[in-house]
Coordinates of C-alpha atoms in Angstrom, one line a residue:
X171 CA 3.5 32.3 -4.7
X172 CA 4.8 31.8 -1.1
X173 CA 3.5 30.0 1.9
X174 CA 1.1 32.2 3.8
X175 CA 2.3 33.2 7.2
X176 CA -0.3 32.3 9.8
X177 CA -1.4 34.5 12.7
X178 CA 0.3 32.2 15.2
X179 CA 3.6 32.5 13.4
X180 CA 3.3 36.3 13.1
X181 CA 2.9 36.5 16.9
X182 CA 6.5 35.1 17.3
X183 CA 9.3 37.4 16.1
X184 CA 11.9 36.2 13.6
X185 CA 14.8 36.3 16.1
X186 CA 12.7 34.3 18.6
X187 CA 11.9 31.7 16.0
X188 CA 15.5 31.4 15.1
X189 CA 16.4 30.9 18.8
X190 CA 14.0 28.0 18.9
X191 CA 15.9 26.0 16.3
X192 CA 18.3 24.3 18.6
X193 CA 15.3 22.9 20.5
X194 CA 14.4 20.7 17.5
X195 CA 17.7 18.8 18.2
X196 CA 17.9 19.3 21.9
X197 CA 14.5 17.7 22.7
X198 CA 15.2 14.3 21.0
X199 CA 18.7 14.3 22.4
X200 CA 17.1 14.7 25.9
X201 CA 14.7 12.0 25.0
X202 CA 17.5 9.6 24.1
X203 CA 19.2 10.2 27.4
X204 CA 15.9 9.6 29.3
X205 CA 14.9 6.5 27.3
X206 CA 16.9 3.9 29.3
X207 CA 15.6 5.4 32.5
X208 CA 12.0 5.3 31.4
X209 CA 12.5 1.7 30.3
X210 CA 13.1 0.8 33.9
X211 CA 9.5 1.8 34.7
X212 CA 7.9 -0.2 31.9
X213 CA 9.2 -1.7 28.7
X214 CA 7.0 0.5 26.5
X215 CA 7.5 3.8 28.4
X216 CA 10.8 4.4 26.5
X217 CA 9.2 4.2 23.1
X218 CA 6.2 6.2 24.3
X219 CA 8.6 8.9 25.5
X220 CA 10.2 8.9 22.1
X221 CA 6.9 9.6 20.5
X222 CA 6.4 12.6 22.8
X223 CA 9.8 14.1 22.3
X224 CA 9.7 13.6 18.5
X225 CA 6.2 15.2 18.4
X226 CA 7.6 18.2 20.3
X227 CA 10.6 18.5 17.9
X228 CA 8.2 18.3 15.0
X229 CA 6.1 21.1 16.6
X230 CA 9.1 23.4 16.8
X231 CA 9.9 22.8 13.2
X232 CA 6.3 23.4 12.1
X233 CA 6.3 26.7 14.0
X234 CA 9.2 27.9 11.9
X235 CA 7.9 26.5 8.6
X236 CA 5.6 29.4 7.5
X237 CA 8.3 32.0 7.9
X238 CA 11.0 29.8 6.3
X239 CA 9.0 28.6 3.3
X240 CA 7.7 32.2 2.9
X241 CA 11.3 33.0 1.9
X242 CA 13.0 33.9 5.2
X243 CA 16.3 32.2 6.3
X244 CA 16.4 31.9 10.1
X245 CA 19.9 32.0 11.6
X246 CA 20.8 31.5 15.2
X247 CA 24.4 31.6 16.5
X248 CA 24.9 29.5 19.6
X249 CA 26.1 31.4 22.6
X250 CA 25.4 34.7 20.9
X251 CA 28.7 34.6 18.9
X252 CA 27.5 36.6 15.9
X253 CA 29.6 37.4 12.8
X254 CA 31.9 40.3 12.9
X255 CA 33.2 42.0 9.8
X256 CA 32.2 39.1 7.6
X257 CA 34.0 36.6 9.8
X258 CA 32.0 34.0 11.6
X259 CA 33.1 33.4 15.2
X260 CA 30.4 30.9 16.4
X261 CA 28.4 27.9 15.4
X262 CA 25.3 28.7 13.4
X263 CA 22.0 26.9 13.1
X264 CA 20.6 28.1 9.8
X265 CA 17.1 27.1 8.7
X266 CA 16.8 27.6 4.9
X267 CA 13.9 26.0 3.1
X268 CA 15.9 23.0 2.0
X269 CA 17.3 22.3 5.5
X270 CA 13.9 22.8 7.2
X271 CA 12.2 20.6 4.7
X272 CA 14.7 17.8 5.4
X273 CA 14.3 18.3 9.2
X274 CA 10.5 18.1 8.8
X275 CA 10.7 14.9 6.8
X276 CA 13.1 13.3 9.4
X277 CA 10.9 14.3 12.3
X278 CA 7.6 13.3 10.5
X279 CA 8.7 10.0 9.1
X280 CA 10.6 9.2 12.3
X281 CA 7.5 9.7 14.3
X282 CA 5.6 7.2 12.0
X283 CA 8.5 4.7 12.3
X284 CA 8.4 5.0 16.1
X285 CA 4.6 4.3 16.0
X286 CA 5.3 1.2 14.0
X287 CA 8.2 0.2 16.3
X288 CA 6.0 0.5 19.4
X289 CA 3.7 -2.2 17.9
X290 CA 6.3 -4.5 16.4
X291 CA 9.1 -4.4 19.0
X292 CA 7.3 -3.1 22.0
X293 CA 7.5 -6.5 23.5
X294 CA 11.2 -6.3 24.0
X295 CA 12.6 -6.5 27.5
X296 CA 13.0 -3.3 29.5
X297 CA 16.8 -3.0 29.0
X298 CA 16.6 -3.8 25.2
X299 CA 13.7 -1.5 24.6
X300 CA 15.5 1.4 26.4
X301 CA 18.6 1.0 24.5
X302 CA 16.8 0.7 21.2
X303 CA 14.7 3.8 21.9
X304 CA 17.9 5.7 22.9
X305 CA 19.8 4.8 19.7
X306 CA 16.8 5.4 17.4
X307 CA 16.2 8.9 18.8
X308 CA 19.9 9.7 18.8
X309 CA 20.0 9.0 15.1
X310 CA 17.0 11.1 14.4
X311 CA 18.4 14.1 16.4
X312 CA 21.7 13.8 14.4
X313 CA 19.8 14.0 11.1
X314 CA 17.8 17.0 12.2
X315 CA 21.0 18.6 13.4
X316 CA 22.7 17.9 10.1
X317 CA 19.8 19.5 8.2
X318 CA 19.8 22.7 10.2
X319 CA 23.5 23.2 10.7
X320 CA 25.3 26.1 8.9
X321 CA 28.8 24.9 9.9
X322 CA 31.0 22.4 8.1
X323 CA 32.6 21.1 11.3
X324 CA 29.2 20.9 13.0
X325 CA 28.1 18.8 10.0
X326 CA 31.0 16.4 10.7
X327 CA 29.9 16.2 14.4
X328 CA 26.4 15.2 13.4
X329 CA 27.9 12.8 10.9
X330 CA 29.7 11.1 13.7
X331 CA 26.6 11.0 16.0
X332 CA 24.6 9.4 13.3
X333 CA 27.5 6.9 12.7
X334 CA 27.7 5.9 16.4
X335 CA 24.0 5.3 16.7
X336 CA 23.9 3.3 13.4
X337 CA 26.6 0.9 14.7
X338 CA 24.4 0.0 17.7
X339 CA 21.2 -0.3 15.7
X340 CA 22.8 -2.5 13.1
X341 CA 24.2 -4.9 15.6
X342 CA 21.3 -4.6 18.0
X343 CA 20.4 -8.3 17.9
X344 CA 23.8 -9.6 18.8
X345 CA 22.7 -13.2 18.6
X346 CA 22.6 -12.9 14.8
X347 CA 26.1 -13.3 13.3
X348 CA 25.0 -11.3 10.2
X349 CA 24.2 -8.3 12.5
X350 CA 27.7 -8.3 14.0
X351 CA 29.3 -8.6 10.6
X352 CA 27.2 -5.8 9.2
X353 CA 28.0 -3.6 12.1
X354 CA 31.7 -4.2 11.6
X355 CA 31.4 -3.2 7.9
X356 CA 29.6 0.0 8.6
X357 CA 32.0 0.8 11.4
X358 CA 35.0 0.4 9.0
X359 CA 33.6 2.3 6.1
X360 CA 31.9 5.2 8.0
X361 CA 35.0 5.6 10.1
X362 CA 37.0 6.0 7.0
X363 CA 34.4 8.4 5.7
X364 CA 34.3 10.4 8.9
X365 CA 38.1 10.8 8.8
X366 CA 38.0 12.1 5.2
X367 CA 35.3 14.6 6.1
X368 CA 37.3 15.8 9.1
X369 CA 40.5 16.0 7.0
X370 CA 38.7 17.9 4.2
X371 CA 37.2 20.4 6.6
X372 CA 40.6 20.9 8.2
X373 CA 42.3 21.6 4.9
X374 CA 39.6 24.2 4.0
X375 CA 40.0 25.8 7.4
X376 CA 43.8 25.9 7.0
X377 CA 43.4 27.6 3.6
X378 CA 40.4 29.9 4.1
X379 CA 40.2 30.3 7.9
X380 CA 36.5 29.5 7.7
X381 CA 34.2 26.6 8.6
X382 CA 30.8 28.4 8.2
X383 CA 29.2 27.4 4.9
X384 CA 28.3 31.0 4.1
X385 CA 31.8 32.3 4.8
X386 CA 33.3 29.4 2.8
X387 CA 31.1 30.4 -0.1
X388 CA 32.7 33.9 0.0
X389 CA 36.3 32.7 0.5
X390 CA 36.0 30.1 -2.3
X391 CA 34.5 32.5 -4.9
X392 CA 37.8 32.9 -6.6
X393 CA 39.3 30.0 -8.7
X394 CA 40.2 27.2 -6.4
X395 CA 43.7 26.0 -5.7
X396 CA 45.1 22.5 -5.3
X397 CA 44.4 22.4 -1.6
X398 CA 40.8 23.3 -2.2
X399 CA 40.5 20.6 -4.9
X400 CA 41.9 17.9 -2.6
X401 CA 39.7 19.1 0.3
X402 CA 36.6 18.9 -2.0
X403 CA 37.6 15.3 -3.1
X404 CA 37.9 14.3 0.6
X405 CA 34.6 15.8 1.5
X406 CA 32.6 14.4 -1.4
X407 CA 34.1 10.9 -0.8
X408 CA 33.1 11.0 2.9
X409 CA 29.6 12.2 2.3
X410 CA 29.2 9.8 -0.7
X411 CA 29.9 6.9 1.7
X412 CA 27.0 8.0 3.9
X413 CA 24.8 8.4 0.8
X414 CA 25.9 5.0 -0.5
X415 CA 27.1 6.2 -3.9
X416 CA 29.4 3.9 -5.9
X417 CA 32.0 2.8 -5.1
X418 CA 31.5 3.8 -1.5
X419 CA 28.3 1.8 -1.0
X420 CA 29.6 -1.6 0.3
X421 CA 28.2 -1.2 3.8
X422 CA 24.6 -0.5 2.9
X423 CA 23.1 -3.8 1.8
X424 CA 24.4 -5.8 4.8
X425 CA 23.4 -3.1 7.3
X426 CA 19.9 -2.8 5.9
X427 CA 19.4 -6.6 5.8
X428 CA 20.6 -7.3 9.3
X429 CA 18.6 -4.6 11.1
X430 CA 14.9 -5.0 12.1
X431 CA 12.3 -3.6 9.7
X432 CA 11.8 -0.2 11.4
X433 CA 15.6 0.3 11.6
X434 CA 16.0 -0.7 7.9
X435 CA 13.3 1.9 7.1
X436 CA 15.2 4.5 9.2
X437 CA 18.5 3.8 7.5
X438 CA 17.2 3.6 3.9
X439 CA 14.6 6.3 4.1
X440 CA 16.4 8.8 6.3
X441 CA 20.0 8.1 7.3
X442 CA 21.3 8.2 3.7
X443 CA 19.9 11.7 3.4
X444 CA 22.8 13.0 5.6
X445 CA 25.3 12.3 2.8
X446 CA 23.1 14.1 0.2
X447 CA 22.8 17.1 2.5
X448 CA 26.6 17.4 2.6
X449 CA 27.0 16.8 -1.1
X450 CA 24.3 19.2 -2.2
X451 CA 25.4 22.0 0.0
X452 CA 29.1 21.6 -1.0
X453 CA 28.2 21.5 -4.7
X454 CA 25.6 24.2 -4.9
X455 CA 26.2 26.5 -1.9
X456 CA 29.9 26.3 -1.2
X457 CA 31.8 25.5 -4.4
X458 CA 29.7 26.9 -7.2
X459 CA 32.1 29.7 -8.1
X460 CA 35.3 27.7 -7.5
X461 CA 35.7 26.5 -11.1
X462 CA 36.1 22.9 -10.1
X463 CA 34.1 20.3 -12.1
X464 CA 32.0 19.2 -9.1
X465 CA 28.8 18.9 -11.0
X466 CA 30.4 16.8 -13.7
X467 CA 31.9 14.4 -11.2
X468 CA 28.6 14.1 -9.4
X469 CA 26.8 13.4 -12.7
X470 CA 29.2 10.5 -13.4
X471 CA 28.9 9.2 -9.8
X472 CA 25.1 9.5 -9.9
X473 CA 24.6 7.7 -13.3
X474 CA 26.9 4.8 -12.3
X475 CA 25.2 4.4 -9.0
X476 CA 21.7 4.6 -10.5
X477 CA 22.3 1.8 -13.1
X478 CA 24.6 -0.5 -11.0
X479 CA 22.3 -0.3 -7.9
X480 CA 19.2 -1.1 -10.0
X481 CA 21.0 -4.0 -11.7
X482 CA 22.2 -5.4 -8.4
X483 CA 18.6 -5.1 -7.0
X484 CA 17.3 -7.2 -9.9
X485 CA 19.7 -10.0 -9.1
X486 CA 18.9 -10.4 -5.3
X487 CA 16.9 -13.2 -3.8
X488 CA 16.8 -11.7 -0.3
X489 CA 13.8 -9.5 0.1
X490 CA 15.5 -6.7 2.0
X491 CA 18.6 -6.8 -0.2
X492 CA 16.4 -6.0 -3.2
X493 CA 15.3 -2.8 -1.4
X494 CA 18.7 -2.0 -0.1
X495 CA 20.3 -2.0 -3.5
X496 CA 17.4 -0.1 -4.9
X497 CA 18.2 2.6 -2.3
X498 CA 21.7 2.7 -3.8
X499 CA 20.1 3.3 -7.2
X500 CA 17.7 6.0 -5.9
X501 CA 20.6 7.9 -4.3
X502 CA 22.2 8.0 -7.7
X503 CA 19.0 9.3 -9.3
X504 CA 18.8 12.1 -6.7
X505 CA 22.5 12.9 -7.3
X506 CA 21.9 13.3 -11.0
X507 CA 19.1 15.7 -10.3
X508 CA 21.5 17.9 -8.2
X509 CA 24.2 17.6 -10.8
X510 CA 22.1 19.2 -13.4
X511 CA 22.5 22.5 -11.6
X512 CA 19.3 23.9 -13.1
X513 CA 16.0 24.7 -11.5
X514 CA 14.0 21.7 -12.9
X515 CA 16.7 19.2 -12.1
X516 CA 17.4 20.5 -8.6
X517 CA 13.7 20.8 -7.7
X518 CA 13.2 17.3 -8.9
X519 CA 16.1 16.1 -6.8
X520 CA 14.7 17.7 -3.7
X521 CA 11.2 16.3 -4.5
X522 CA 12.7 12.8 -5.0
X523 CA 14.7 13.1 -1.8
X524 CA 11.5 13.6 0.1
X525 CA 9.7 11.0 -2.0
X526 CA 12.4 8.4 -1.3
X527 CA 12.0 8.9 2.4
X528 CA 8.3 8.1 2.1
X529 CA 8.2 5.2 -0.3
X530 CA 11.4 3.5 0.8
X531 CA 10.4 3.6 4.5
X532 CA 7.1 2.2 3.4
X533 CA 8.6 -0.7 1.4
X534 CA 11.0 -1.6 4.2
X535 CA 8.2 -1.7 6.8
X536 CA 6.3 -4.0 4.4
X537 CA 9.4 -6.3 4.0
X538 CA 9.9 -6.2 7.8
X539 CA 6.3 -7.3 8.3
X540 CA 6.6 -10.2 5.9
X541 CA 9.9 -11.4 7.4
X542 CA 8.5 -11.0 11.0
X543 CA 5.4 -13.1 10.2
X544 CA 6.9 -15.7 7.9
X545 CA 10.4 -16.1 9.2
X546 CA 11.6 -16.0 5.6
X547 CA 13.8 -13.5 3.7
X548 CA 14.1 -15.5 0.5
X549 CA 11.8 -14.4 -2.4
X550 CA 11.9 -18.0 -3.7
X551 CA 10.4 -19.2 -0.4
X552 CA 7.5 -16.7 -0.5
X553 CA 4.4 -16.5 -2.7
X554 CA 0.7 -16.0 -2.4
X555 CA 1.0 -13.3 0.4
X556 CA -1.5 -11.1 -1.3
X557 CA -4.3 -13.3 0.0
X558 CA -2.9 -13.6 3.5
X559 CA -1.6 -10.1 4.0
X560 CA -3.8 -7.8 1.8
X561 CA -3.0 -4.6 3.6
X562 CA 0.8 -5.1 3.4
X563 CA 0.4 -6.1 -0.3
X564 CA -1.5 -2.9 -1.0
X565 CA 1.1 -0.8 0.8
X566 CA 4.0 -2.5 -1.0
X567 CA 2.3 -2.0 -4.3
X568 CA 1.8 1.7 -3.6
X569 CA 5.5 2.0 -2.7
X570 CA 6.7 0.1 -5.7
X571 CA 4.5 2.1 -8.1
X572 CA 5.8 5.3 -6.5
X573 CA 9.4 4.3 -7.2
X574 CA 8.5 3.2 -10.7
X575 CA 7.2 6.7 -11.5
X576 CA 3.6 5.6 -12.3
X577 CA 1.1 8.4 -12.1
X578 CA -0.6 9.4 -9.8
X579 CA 2.0 8.5 -7.3
X580 CA 4.8 10.8 -6.1
X581 CA 7.7 9.3 -8.0
X582 CA 6.2 10.3 -11.3
X583 CA 6.4 14.0 -10.5
X584 CA 10.0 14.0 -9.2
X585 CA 11.4 11.7 -11.9
X586 CA 9.7 13.9 -14.6
X587 CA 11.3 17.0 -13.2
X588 CA 14.8 15.3 -13.1
X589 CA 14.3 14.2 -16.7
X590 CA 13.3 17.7 -17.6
X591 CA 16.4 19.0 -16.0
X592 CA 18.5 16.8 -18.3
X593 CA 16.6 17.3 -21.5
X594 CA 16.3 21.1 -21.1
X595 CA 20.1 21.3 -20.8
X596 CA 20.6 18.9 -23.8
X597 CA 22.2 16.1 -21.7
X598 CA 20.9 13.3 -23.9
X599 CA 23.4 10.6 -22.9
X600 CA 22.7 11.0 -19.1
X601 CA 18.9 11.0 -19.9
X602 CA 19.2 7.7 -21.8
X603 CA 21.2 6.2 -18.9
X604 CA 18.5 7.4 -16.5
X605 CA 15.9 5.7 -18.5
X606 CA 17.9 2.5 -18.4
X607 CA 18.2 2.8 -14.6
X608 CA 14.4 3.3 -14.4
X609 CA 13.8 0.2 -16.5
X610 CA 16.0 -1.9 -14.2
X611 CA 14.4 -0.5 -11.1
X612 CA 10.8 -1.3 -12.3
X613 CA 12.0 -4.8 -13.3
X614 CA 13.6 -5.4 -9.9
X615 CA 10.7 -4.2 -7.8
X616 CA 8.2 -5.9 -10.1
X617 CA 10.0 -9.2 -9.8
X618 CA 10.0 -8.9 -6.0
X619 CA 6.3 -8.0 -5.9
X620 CA 5.5 -11.0 -8.1
X621 CA 7.6 -13.5 -6.2
X622 CA 6.5 -12.5 -2.8
X623 CA 2.9 -11.3 -3.1
X624 CA 1.2 -12.2 -6.5
X625 CA 2.8 -15.5 -7.4
X626 CA 0.6 -18.5 -6.5
X627 CA 1.7 -20.0 -3.2
X628 CA 2.0 -23.5 -4.6
X629 CA 5.0 -22.4 -6.6
X630 CA 7.0 -21.2 -3.5
X631 CA 9.5 -23.4 -1.7
X632 CA 8.6 -24.8 1.7
X633 CA 8.6 -22.3 4.5
X634 CA 10.5 -22.9 7.8
X635 CA 7.7 -21.2 9.7
X636 CA 4.0 -21.6 8.8
X637 CA 2.2 -18.5 7.6
X638 CA -0.6 -17.0 9.7
X639 CA -4.0 -17.7 8.0
X640 CA -5.1 -14.1 8.3
X641 CA -3.3 -10.8 8.6
X642 CA -3.3 -9.0 11.9
X643 CA -1.8 -5.5 12.0
X644 CA -1.6 -3.7 15.2
X645 CA -2.6 -0.1 15.5
X646 CA 0.8 1.4 15.3
X647 CA 1.8 -0.8 12.4
X648 CA -1.3 0.2 10.5
X649 CA -0.7 3.9 11.3
X650 CA 2.8 3.7 9.9
X651 CA 1.7 2.0 6.6
X652 CA -1.3 4.3 6.1
X653 CA 0.6 7.4 6.9
X654 CA 3.5 6.7 4.6
X655 CA 1.3 5.3 1.8
X656 CA -1.1 8.2 2.1
X657 CA 1.8 10.7 1.7
X658 CA 3.0 8.8 -1.4
X659 CA -0.4 9.3 -3.0
X660 CA -0.8 12.9 -1.7
X661 CA 2.6 14.0 -3.1
X662 CA 1.6 12.6 -6.4
X663 CA -2.0 13.9 -6.6
X664 CA -1.2 17.5 -5.5
X665 CA 2.1 18.3 -7.2
X666 CA 1.4 21.9 -8.0
X667 CA 0.7 22.8 -4.4
X668 CA 3.7 20.7 -3.1
X669 CA 6.0 22.4 -5.6
X670 CA 4.8 25.9 -4.9
X671 CA 4.8 25.6 -1.1
X672 CA 7.8 23.3 -0.4
X673 CA 10.0 22.2 -3.2
X674 CA 10.5 25.4 -5.2
X675 CA 11.6 27.4 -2.1
X676 CA 13.9 24.5 -1.1
X677 CA 15.5 24.4 -4.6
X678 CA 15.7 28.2 -4.7
X679 CA 17.6 28.2 -1.5
X680 CA 20.2 25.8 -2.9
X681 CA 20.5 27.6 -6.2
X682 CA 20.7 31.0 -4.6
X683 CA 24.0 30.4 -2.8
X684 CA 24.8 34.1 -2.4
X685 CA 21.6 34.7 -0.6
X686 CA 22.2 31.8 1.8
X687 CA 25.7 33.1 2.4
X688 CA 24.5 36.7 3.1
X689 CA 21.9 35.4 5.5
X690 CA 24.5 33.6 7.6
X691 CA 27.0 36.5 7.6
X692 CA 24.7 39.4 8.5
X693 CA 24.7 40.5 12.2
X694 CA 21.6 39.4 14.1
X695 CA 19.2 36.5 13.9
X696 CA 16.9 38.1 11.3
X697 CA 18.5 36.2 8.5
X698 CA 18.0 36.8 4.8
X699 CA 15.6 35.7 2.2
X700 CA 15.5 33.3 -0.8
X701 CA 13.8 33.4 -4.2
X702 CA 11.9 30.2 -5.0
X703 CA 12.9 28.3 -8.1
X704 CA 10.2 28.4 -10.7
X705 CA 9.5 25.2 -12.6
X706 CA 6.6 24.1 -14.8
X707 CA 5.1 20.7 -14.4
X708 CA 2.5 19.2 -16.7
X709 CA 0.8 16.1 -15.5
X710 CA -0.4 15.2 -18.9
X711 CA 3.1 15.3 -20.4
X712 CA 2.7 12.7 -23.2
X713 CA 6.5 12.1 -23.4
X714 CA 6.7 11.1 -19.7
X715 CA 3.5 9.1 -19.9
X716 CA 4.8 7.3 -23.0
X717 CA 8.2 6.6 -21.3
X718 CA 6.3 5.2 -18.2
X719 CA 4.1 2.9 -20.3
X720 CA 7.0 1.6 -22.4
X721 CA 9.1 1.1 -19.3
X722 CA 6.4 -0.9 -17.6
X723 CA 5.9 -3.1 -20.7
X724 CA 9.6 -3.7 -21.3
X725 CA 10.2 -4.3 -17.6
X726 CA 7.3 -6.9 -17.5
X727 CA 8.8 -8.7 -20.5
X728 CA 12.2 -8.5 -19.0
X729 CA 11.1 -10.0 -15.6
X730 CA 9.5 -12.9 -17.4
X731 CA 12.6 -13.5 -19.3
X732 CA 14.9 -13.1 -16.3
X733 CA 12.9 -15.5 -14.2
X734 CA 13.5 -18.3 -16.8
X735 CA 17.3 -17.8 -16.7
X736 CA 19.4 -20.3 -14.8
X737 CA 22.2 -17.8 -14.2
X738 CA 22.6 -14.0 -14.2
X739 CA 23.6 -12.3 -17.4
X740 CA 27.4 -11.5 -17.6
X741 CA 27.2 -7.8 -16.7
X742 CA 25.1 -8.5 -13.5
X743 CA 27.2 -11.5 -12.5
X744 CA 30.3 -9.4 -12.9
X745 CA 28.8 -6.8 -10.6
X746 CA 27.9 -9.4 -8.1
X747 CA 31.4 -10.9 -8.2
X748 CA 32.8 -7.5 -7.1
X749 CA 30.6 -7.6 -4.0
X750 CA 32.5 -10.2 -2.1
X751 CA 31.2 -9.3 1.4
X752 CA 34.7 -8.5 2.5
X753 CA 35.2 -5.3 4.5
X754 CA 38.7 -5.1 3.1
X755 CA 37.5 -5.2 -0.5
X756 CA 34.8 -2.5 0.2
X757 CA 37.4 -0.3 1.9
X758 CA 39.7 -0.7 -1.1
X759 CA 36.9 0.3 -3.5
X760 CA 36.3 3.4 -1.3
X761 CA 40.0 4.4 -1.4
X762 CA 40.0 4.0 -5.2
X763 CA 36.9 6.2 -5.4
X764 CA 38.5 8.8 -3.2
X765 CA 41.7 8.9 -5.3
X766 CA 39.6 9.2 -8.5
X767 CA 37.6 12.1 -7.1
X768 CA 40.8 14.0 -6.0
X769 CA 42.3 13.3 -9.4
X770 CA 39.2 14.6 -11.2
X771 CA 39.1 17.8 -9.1
X772 CA 42.8 18.6 -9.3
X773 CA 42.9 17.7 -13.0
X774 CA 39.8 19.8 -13.7
X775 CA 41.2 23.0 -12.0
X776 CA 41.2 26.2 -14.0
X777 CA 44.4 26.0 -16.1
X778 CA 45.0 22.5 -14.8

């Protein structure tokens, strides 16, 4: 069943809807330019202007949604440079269901984060507020552009725009030495990643004469050569850095910890999506017929990331670093879903990608609220917050339960589908590894929730700043928490409707690479169509329910045991020892990962 096309959408022609797509990016870009000017009028005008521009961008995307989720791919070539004879001459904006879904999530969640920011950071000076609003909106526009672009080089451009804004947001509070250090690390690693993406795109262009994703799909349909394998390794390594997959993840924990709460939510919930956009399109829409072992390599990367990220999260004392390393783990979980290459796994990955934007943004807003009010980041120094901050406690519990895969929250649906993608293709070892990652994740977040919120306050260390006796949430902050928490519940309570209307068309667009390619290469803006993926989801799946119950029980026992330890177990301490905090070490790990990917792809070539 497809999404019904409303009368308002029918009144706009398909070419006209396609021509509106660049506005979804141009409007927030314009808002970013105007933000410093508006801030000269009043310190809150800049953030208020951001709300207006992001709402307008969201409205443009919503206008296109019925047509796109109804199965139509909207394609618009900038400057009217349409394909000729199967050769693309211009830059394409292509709204397939997957790309439009990501753009909608970015715009919607970004709007909620801006509402929260207006309440928490609206008291900044005019200059600071203007600069912050500019960078925040610049990053959101880059993510929307990356979701809608149909061109590999254009994807690199949005990669760089996102990187530039992330440097400024990470080091925004310059008086904090940790902020400057974190900004330097993200600068080093994402600069390396940007170079590898640029070099990989250049190699593909030199060999195929194409940069458009649809045209690349056609040119790479034959068995790939060495140059293609090297290019793929470079591209995957670059996008894996942005997605924080092992061993390219070294920048993430410091950047997320140093930034203010809304920025951490933006980074963890939305910015990392850019890397997964590139990886999923390359693996499923550009290289599926190349004969290269791209899905196998992604499976290994995803499993290692899921387990190691969750183990590192369990070992952290800093509140925000727990959530940061859990983001690393969740990126691995999503990558595993894409790597299955089947309808259930890919649909689960898309679902979990959206879920992660919701529950991780929610958790970081909660952590930011705690840090903002207590002045503490150490879990050992917290405790008893459930009585003082009941709304934040409820919101954090909802987010943690969502990640844990507890019904009726949204994580239960997406994790079940990813597990089904593994079991239906008889990948028993990856399935077992995923269960281990889920166990560690539940333990890490359960430990954080216990220490910060539910542990009696008398067991906490002395706080540097006194706690407020009662919670006081401003309107924008409450709206952010309620909106994100409500979505976590809604996406878990109504899975059949969400799957049918959003996730199945998005997964179908990824799996039907030939249709996506044909839509981009045909003359005109009418575009093509996609066939939704069809998956079956049973809420009362006794296997998944049993897995969830056992995971919760074992994780609870594991947390109790872990809290009594005086030192980390050897595997976790070994992982922590590798994270030295040195940008040089993290850059070296990234280079090793790049070489390993190139070796895997060249060694796995047909006849290689």
